[in-house]
XYZ file of C-alpha atoms in Angstrom:
445
model
C 12.954 -32.377 -37.071
C 13.162 -28.626 -37.233
C 16.626 -27.293 -37.944
C 18.400 -24.033 -37.410
C 17.101 -22.751 -40.748
C 13.458 -23.215 -39.828
C 12.005 -20.156 -38.316
C 8.886 -17.973 -38.288
C 8.157 -14.246 -37.964
C 5.807 -12.669 -35.558
C 2.871 -11.136 -37.443
C 2.786 -8.141 -35.121
C 6.413 -7.064 -34.708
C 8.212 -9.208 -37.333
C 10.571 -10.586 -34.702
C 12.237 -13.805 -35.973
C 11.422 -16.818 -33.774
C 13.296 -20.043 -34.317
C 10.937 -22.960 -34.577
C 13.035 -25.303 -32.380
C 12.732 -22.775 -29.509
C 9.189 -21.679 -30.068
C 7.711 -23.889 -27.342
C 10.021 -22.108 -24.826
C 9.558 -18.657 -26.193
C 8.313 -15.847 -23.882
C 7.256 -13.790 -26.894
C 4.054 -12.084 -25.817
C 2.236 -11.110 -29.005
C -0.751 -13.149 -30.215
C 0.747 -16.121 -32.035
C -0.150 -15.445 -35.679
C 3.034 -16.009 -37.658
C 4.200 -15.633 -41.274
C 6.235 -18.494 -42.580
C 9.646 -17.296 -43.940
C 12.964 -18.398 -45.147
C 13.517 -22.111 -45.565
C 10.226 -22.870 -43.855
C 8.392 -22.335 -47.081
C 10.196 -25.323 -48.572
C 10.131 -27.452 -45.383
C 8.585 -30.983 -45.339
C 4.966 -31.372 -44.768
C 5.571 -32.815 -41.239
C 7.513 -29.640 -40.238
C 4.784 -27.413 -41.609
C 2.112 -29.394 -39.795
C 4.111 -29.073 -36.612
C 4.342 -25.281 -37.072
C 0.643 -24.949 -37.697
C -0.231 -27.118 -34.658
C 2.057 -25.060 -32.370
C 0.479 -21.794 -33.622
C -3.009 -23.118 -33.005
C -1.965 -24.368 -29.603
C -0.642 -20.979 -28.575
C -3.719 -19.272 -30.072
C -6.150 -21.461 -28.122
C -4.327 -20.618 -24.841
C -4.407 -16.932 -25.673
C -8.019 -16.641 -26.095
C -8.784 -17.233 -22.342
C -9.123 -13.916 -20.541
C -8.232 -13.173 -16.970
C -10.669 -12.973 -14.083
C -9.441 -10.837 -11.174
C -11.849 -12.318 -8.496
C -10.985 -15.840 -9.479
C -7.283 -14.945 -9.224
C -7.651 -13.315 -5.787
C -9.902 -16.147 -4.483
C -6.657 -18.207 -3.959
C -5.363 -15.589 -1.499
C -7.628 -15.034 1.517
C -5.451 -12.106 2.656
C -6.973 -10.084 -0.202
C -10.669 -11.142 0.369
C -11.891 -7.710 1.434
C -10.095 -6.067 -1.524
C -11.648 -8.624 -3.926
C -15.066 -8.069 -2.331
C -14.977 -4.336 -2.974
C -13.777 -4.804 -6.524
C -17.083 -6.712 -7.037
C -19.285 -4.363 -5.123
C -17.947 -1.300 -6.985
C -18.093 -3.161 -10.391
C -14.379 -2.543 -10.952
C -13.876 -6.339 -11.339
C -15.868 -6.303 -14.562
C -13.821 -3.359 -15.907
C -10.527 -5.071 -14.963
C -11.679 -8.276 -16.728
C -12.471 -6.417 -19.938
C -9.055 -4.789 -20.161
C -6.302 -6.510 -22.234
C -3.374 -5.064 -20.328
C -3.776 -4.202 -16.629
C -1.858 -4.066 -13.361
C -3.710 -4.349 -10.025
C -2.160 -2.958 -6.876
C -3.740 -5.243 -4.257
C -3.974 -4.259 -0.565
C -4.256 -6.728 2.274
C -7.361 -7.050 4.517
C -5.523 -4.860 7.149
C -4.854 -2.233 4.687
C -8.540 -2.247 3.497
C -9.631 -1.888 7.173
C -7.883 1.416 7.267
C -9.823 2.606 4.223
C -13.201 1.280 5.550
C -12.628 2.947 8.897
C -13.143 6.316 7.061
C -16.800 5.340 6.439
C -16.667 6.500 2.840
C -19.553 5.879 0.457
C -19.354 3.015 -2.048
C -18.915 5.572 -4.866
C -15.863 7.124 -3.132
C -14.428 3.690 -2.378
C -14.742 3.005 -6.095
C -12.718 6.088 -6.931
C -10.069 5.126 -4.426
C -9.756 1.562 -5.577
C -9.789 2.630 -9.284
C -6.626 4.524 -8.448
C -5.072 1.037 -7.652
C -5.679 -0.308 -11.174
C -2.904 0.759 -13.649
C -3.773 0.670 -17.301
C -0.270 -0.647 -18.157
C 1.588 -3.853 -17.337
C 4.113 -3.783 -14.556
C 5.694 -7.032 -13.389
C 8.184 -7.250 -10.563
C 11.094 -7.247 -13.015
C 9.836 -4.038 -14.766
C 9.476 -2.255 -11.450
C 13.197 -2.587 -10.912
C 14.112 -1.622 -14.478
C 12.239 1.678 -14.741
C 14.010 4.117 -17.012
C 15.655 6.899 -14.982
C 14.193 5.216 -11.875
C 10.787 6.669 -12.029
C 7.584 6.349 -14.164
C 3.963 7.641 -14.187
C 1.073 5.430 -15.103
C -2.557 6.257 -15.814
C -5.180 4.417 -13.791
C -8.865 3.465 -14.221
C -9.565 6.592 -12.156
C -7.990 8.578 -14.906
C -9.122 6.677 -17.982
C -12.769 6.552 -17.062
C -12.877 10.410 -16.746
C -13.588 10.363 -12.973
C -10.365 12.170 -12.082
C -9.958 15.871 -12.782
C -6.797 16.859 -14.595
C -4.003 14.345 -14.047
C -5.124 13.330 -10.561
C -5.655 9.796 -11.776
C -2.011 9.096 -12.388
C 0.267 7.123 -10.049
C 3.971 7.761 -9.666
C 6.206 4.772 -9.402
C 9.804 5.137 -8.221
C 12.534 2.519 -7.912
C 14.257 3.456 -4.635
C 17.002 0.721 -5.138
C 17.886 -2.079 -2.813
C 14.611 -3.825 -3.877
C 12.335 -1.029 -2.639
C 9.780 0.446 -5.004
C 7.463 3.300 -3.900
C 3.980 4.294 -5.195
C 2.077 7.510 -4.767
C -0.919 9.229 -6.193
C 0.202 12.161 -8.380
C -2.059 14.658 -6.540
C -0.578 13.714 -3.133
C 2.935 14.680 -4.140
C 4.661 11.875 -2.254
C 5.119 8.085 -2.066
C 3.072 6.494 0.654
C 2.946 2.883 -0.389
C 5.642 0.356 -1.219
C 5.987 -2.813 -3.217
C 5.593 -5.912 -1.101
C 5.503 -8.844 -3.495
C 4.341 -10.087 -6.848
C 1.110 -12.149 -6.407
C 0.306 -13.208 -9.970
C 1.889 -12.376 -13.289
C 0.451 -13.246 -16.664
C 2.971 -11.363 -18.883
C 1.613 -8.445 -20.842
C -2.037 -9.338 -19.845
C -2.447 -8.895 -16.023
C -0.180 -8.464 -13.074
C -1.318 -8.415 -9.464
C 1.152 -6.802 -7.121
C 0.784 -6.331 -3.405
C 1.555 -2.859 -1.970
C 1.855 -1.971 1.691
C -1.207 0.265 2.101
C -3.915 2.199 0.260
C -2.668 5.091 -1.818
C -3.624 8.395 -0.383
C -5.443 10.881 -2.636
C -7.546 13.869 -1.502
C -9.162 13.985 -4.941
C -10.151 10.303 -4.928
C -11.497 10.549 -1.373
C -13.546 13.635 -2.096
C -17.323 13.190 -1.515
C -18.926 11.725 -4.633
C -22.614 11.891 -5.446
C -24.527 8.832 -6.299
C -25.430 8.619 -10.030
C -28.927 10.007 -10.680
C -31.482 7.169 -10.870
C -34.737 7.563 -12.708
C -36.589 4.208 -12.476
C -39.250 5.217 -15.046
C -36.508 5.808 -17.699
C -34.612 2.617 -16.657
C -37.787 0.495 -16.961
C -38.496 1.885 -20.438
C -35.465 0.031 -21.690
C -35.503 -3.441 -23.337
C -39.196 -4.169 -23.164
C -40.055 -3.223 -19.520
C -42.110 -0.126 -20.272
C -45.502 -1.836 -19.621
C -44.330 -2.864 -16.157
C -43.071 0.707 -15.487
C -46.427 2.118 -16.606
C -48.222 -0.082 -14.097
C -45.909 1.138 -11.300
C -46.684 4.782 -12.239
C -50.438 4.232 -12.491
C -50.755 2.398 -9.171
C -48.422 4.718 -7.194
C -46.135 1.792 -6.413
C -43.230 3.599 -8.098
C -42.796 5.710 -4.997
C -41.874 2.723 -2.816
C -39.352 1.582 -5.452
C -37.795 4.983 -5.642
C -37.596 5.349 -1.802
C -35.532 2.117 -1.682
C -33.330 2.852 -4.652
C -30.582 4.714 -2.870
C -30.159 1.924 -0.206
C -30.189 -0.842 -2.854
C -32.869 -2.301 -5.067
C -33.381 -5.341 -7.260
C -36.312 -5.313 -9.650
C -37.698 -8.321 -11.584
C -39.461 -6.954 -14.618
C -41.900 -9.102 -16.695
C -41.498 -8.154 -20.423
C -44.130 -6.194 -22.226
C -45.641 -9.217 -23.899
C -45.942 -10.998 -20.573
C -47.708 -8.003 -18.963
C -50.124 -7.805 -21.963
C -51.096 -11.466 -21.491
C -51.520 -10.948 -17.735
C -53.707 -7.866 -17.861
C -57.159 -9.626 -17.544
C -55.985 -11.084 -14.203
C -54.450 -7.803 -13.136
C -57.681 -5.887 -13.760
C -59.597 -8.224 -11.382
C -57.370 -7.253 -8.416
C -58.285 -4.512 -5.898
C -56.219 -1.305 -5.846
C -54.354 -2.617 -2.794
C -53.831 -5.970 -4.473
C -52.399 -4.320 -7.521
C -49.814 -2.427 -5.390
C -48.933 -5.572 -3.514
C -48.420 -7.552 -6.648
C -46.104 -4.889 -8.149
C -44.094 -4.507 -4.897
C -43.737 -8.263 -4.906
C -41.411 -7.770 -7.943
C -38.826 -5.831 -5.972
C -36.164 -6.748 -3.346
C -34.951 -3.966 -1.010
C -31.296 -4.826 -1.570
C -28.883 -4.750 -4.454
C -28.261 -8.247 -5.817
C -25.799 -8.560 -8.700
C -26.087 -11.643 -10.910
C -23.321 -13.365 -8.964
C -24.894 -12.415 -5.682
C -28.301 -13.650 -6.897
C -26.813 -17.005 -7.901
C -25.330 -17.554 -4.441
C -28.382 -16.474 -2.509
C -30.549 -19.565 -2.922
C -33.448 -19.672 -0.489
C -36.444 -17.588 0.687
C -36.284 -13.842 0.195
C -38.477 -11.013 1.329
C -39.827 -8.409 -1.019
C -40.975 -4.818 -1.011
C -44.481 -6.229 -0.373
C -43.429 -8.109 2.816
C -45.384 -6.696 5.715
C -45.566 -8.700 9.040
C -47.951 -11.570 8.721
C -48.217 -10.887 4.936
C -45.019 -12.652 4.004
C -45.073 -12.023 0.246
C -41.824 -13.911 -0.185
C -40.564 -16.254 -2.775
C -37.651 -18.731 -3.228
C -34.596 -18.125 -5.389
C -33.214 -21.285 -6.941
C -30.096 -21.712 -9.047
C -29.239 -24.763 -11.257
C -26.181 -24.200 -13.335
C -26.549 -20.800 -14.988
C -30.385 -20.778 -14.603
C -32.006 -18.721 -11.929
C -35.680 -19.328 -11.104
C -38.083 -17.559 -8.732
C -40.609 -19.936 -7.064
C -43.739 -18.451 -5.482
C -45.726 -21.621 -4.697
C -48.111 -20.393 -7.444
C -45.823 -19.863 -10.423
C -42.159 -20.488 -11.247
C -40.514 -17.633 -13.265
C -37.108 -17.633 -14.875
C -34.578 -14.844 -15.008
C -33.936 -14.360 -18.715
C -31.593 -11.385 -18.811
C -30.167 -8.233 -17.219
C -31.813 -5.083 -18.420
C -29.527 -2.658 -16.355
C -26.956 -3.139 -13.576
C -26.103 0.296 -12.112
C -25.344 -0.084 -8.451
C -27.327 0.350 -6.202
C -30.073 -0.649 -8.699
C -30.264 -3.747 -10.879
C -33.142 -4.705 -13.169
C -33.592 -8.262 -14.441
C -36.175 -9.427 -16.933
C -38.276 -12.526 -16.137
C -40.512 -14.640 -18.339
C -43.640 -14.623 -16.145
C -45.431 -12.377 -13.706
C -44.662 -13.349 -10.087
C -47.932 -14.468 -8.465
C -47.854 -14.390 -4.671
C -49.939 -17.036 -2.865
C -51.465 -14.263 -0.710
C -53.310 -13.049 -3.843
C -53.641 -16.084 -6.001
C -54.329 -18.927 -3.475
C -55.405 -22.102 -5.212
C -54.240 -21.106 -8.767
C -51.104 -23.295 -8.779
C -50.013 -23.883 -12.358
C -50.937 -27.229 -13.916
C -47.373 -27.835 -15.046
C -46.198 -27.773 -11.357
C -42.522 -27.468 -10.471
C -41.153 -26.337 -13.773
C -37.402 -27.084 -13.875
C -34.940 -24.445 -15.200
C -33.958 -26.899 -17.919
C -37.549 -27.346 -18.987
C -38.085 -23.589 -19.130
C -34.917 -22.971 -21.201
C -35.068 -21.913 -24.901
C -33.694 -25.437 -25.637
C -36.933 -27.125 -24.526
C -38.682 -29.448 -26.789
C -41.421 -28.151 -29.064
C -43.946 -30.202 -27.109
C -42.964 -28.584 -23.789
C -43.390 -25.089 -25.379
C -46.811 -25.986 -26.782
C -47.981 -27.401 -23.431
C -46.927 -24.278 -21.618
C -48.538 -22.017 -24.134
C -51.900 -23.937 -23.872
C -51.868 -23.704 -20.121
C -54.470 -21.186 -18.863
C -51.908 -19.923 -16.330
C -49.109 -19.350 -18.808
C -48.507 -15.656 -18.806
C -46.431 -15.420 -21.944
C -45.248 -17.534 -24.797
C -41.701 -18.858 -24.474
C -40.819 -17.119 -27.734
C -40.313 -13.956 -25.744
C -36.986 -15.361 -24.563
C -35.417 -14.537 -27.933
C -36.052 -10.863 -27.264
C -34.716 -11.234 -23.729
C -31.389 -12.313 -25.029
C -30.636 -8.796 -26.208
C -30.732 -7.601 -22.578
C -28.051 -9.947 -21.299
C -24.867 -8.277 -19.978
C -21.466 -9.874 -19.493
C -20.951 -11.456 -16.078
C -18.592 -9.085 -14.090
C -16.683 -12.078 -13.009
C -16.726 -13.920 -16.317
C -13.797 -16.312 -16.662
C -13.036 -16.015 -20.337
C -14.121 -14.387 -23.580
C -13.345 -14.012 -27.262
C -13.065 -10.863 -29.272
C -13.326 -10.158 -33.003
C -9.520 -9.646 -33.370
C -8.773 -13.089 -31.960
C -11.404 -14.698 -34.221
C -9.844 -13.010 -37.254
C -6.465 -14.372 -36.072
C -7.879 -17.822 -35.925
C -9.097 -17.606 -39.560
C -5.731 -16.179 -40.725
C -3.858 -18.970 -39.054
C -6.045 -21.654 -40.593
C -5.874 -20.239 -44.062
C -2.130 -19.654 -43.760
C -1.651 -23.266 -42.757
C -3.819 -24.490 -45.573
C -1.914 -22.441 -48.148
C 1.416 -23.771 -46.948
C 0.285 -27.367 -46.924
C -1.432 -27.384 -50.263
């Protein structure tokens, strides 16, 4: 059994940590340790135990936080959580290693929404509620000299002029802590309770109301959107060229400000489809291209939850020009009754526009009646890169196959991290894994 003389040192801060209390330690650094003292001469069992504990802590530490998953357990913050997703702040929060989120209840969010601010302004206001430092409930009441100032995402992303993106925090004693945007000059919100604390990683604290800031609430222009430039990225240039040549690009651009989702067949897919495309009338070409756009913004998570029939930019009264979105696990397919295409990656997600790459041209039944693919209802699993060689060959030999499946390897470069991803690894943590394993092997042998 470990004795008093058996201890280890933290690799980061060299703090001595007794082995017999390690399992109960609140030490917050990544658990990579250097064996010291008597531990170097300890029995093999003790060294094995130390290595196992280190690996156990390491495996737990590699799981990152997910703010929308955290808030999903608290319906009183559903509106706040929704706008973190809509403004893409959720993804930024999830990517940060140390963060504090000042959550506001649905009632508090109602006050903000009553001002009818644009989504870009709402993003600035909410980014003021994300501190790029860790503040747990205890730390709030132990602030040096009773007051502190913390930078926020509004400041760190460069959106705030000067120091307008800082928040003042003041311990008013008797359990009361006030918060105020630095540009406002006063405290207008107060600490209500701690919602979730994962020490030195993420803290979610409820405050009484939205922080007031004239700078954050100032009108903000939408980012400039040039679809032609956007489509030239990651192998969508051929599709963009067709939009330009047909004049369909105008319809896409007119819908961009209000929200637009574009499904772009890759350049190789378009190249293989050109013989069919050339046989269409001018009006048919425009309808086909408009069929690849949805007049609303659909993030990846929104797309996954919107199974069912959806209208497109080509929808016009009796001419339905719709298709069905289906999700199976992580696979998203678009079914047109003529062809089944698969979403293979995200080219660009810049609200209010998102561009996805697909592995086939979408063929509406209004233009391609009676040309249903021979392979019929292709399942997401069958269409995945893990398909058998026989399945790939069969698809490539089909006269209606618009592109070889090998194009998927290129598509993988266009994937983006899910905004609401539940966990991730980074290079530093992988390096720590290797260091732990080699250190353990050296001690044992």
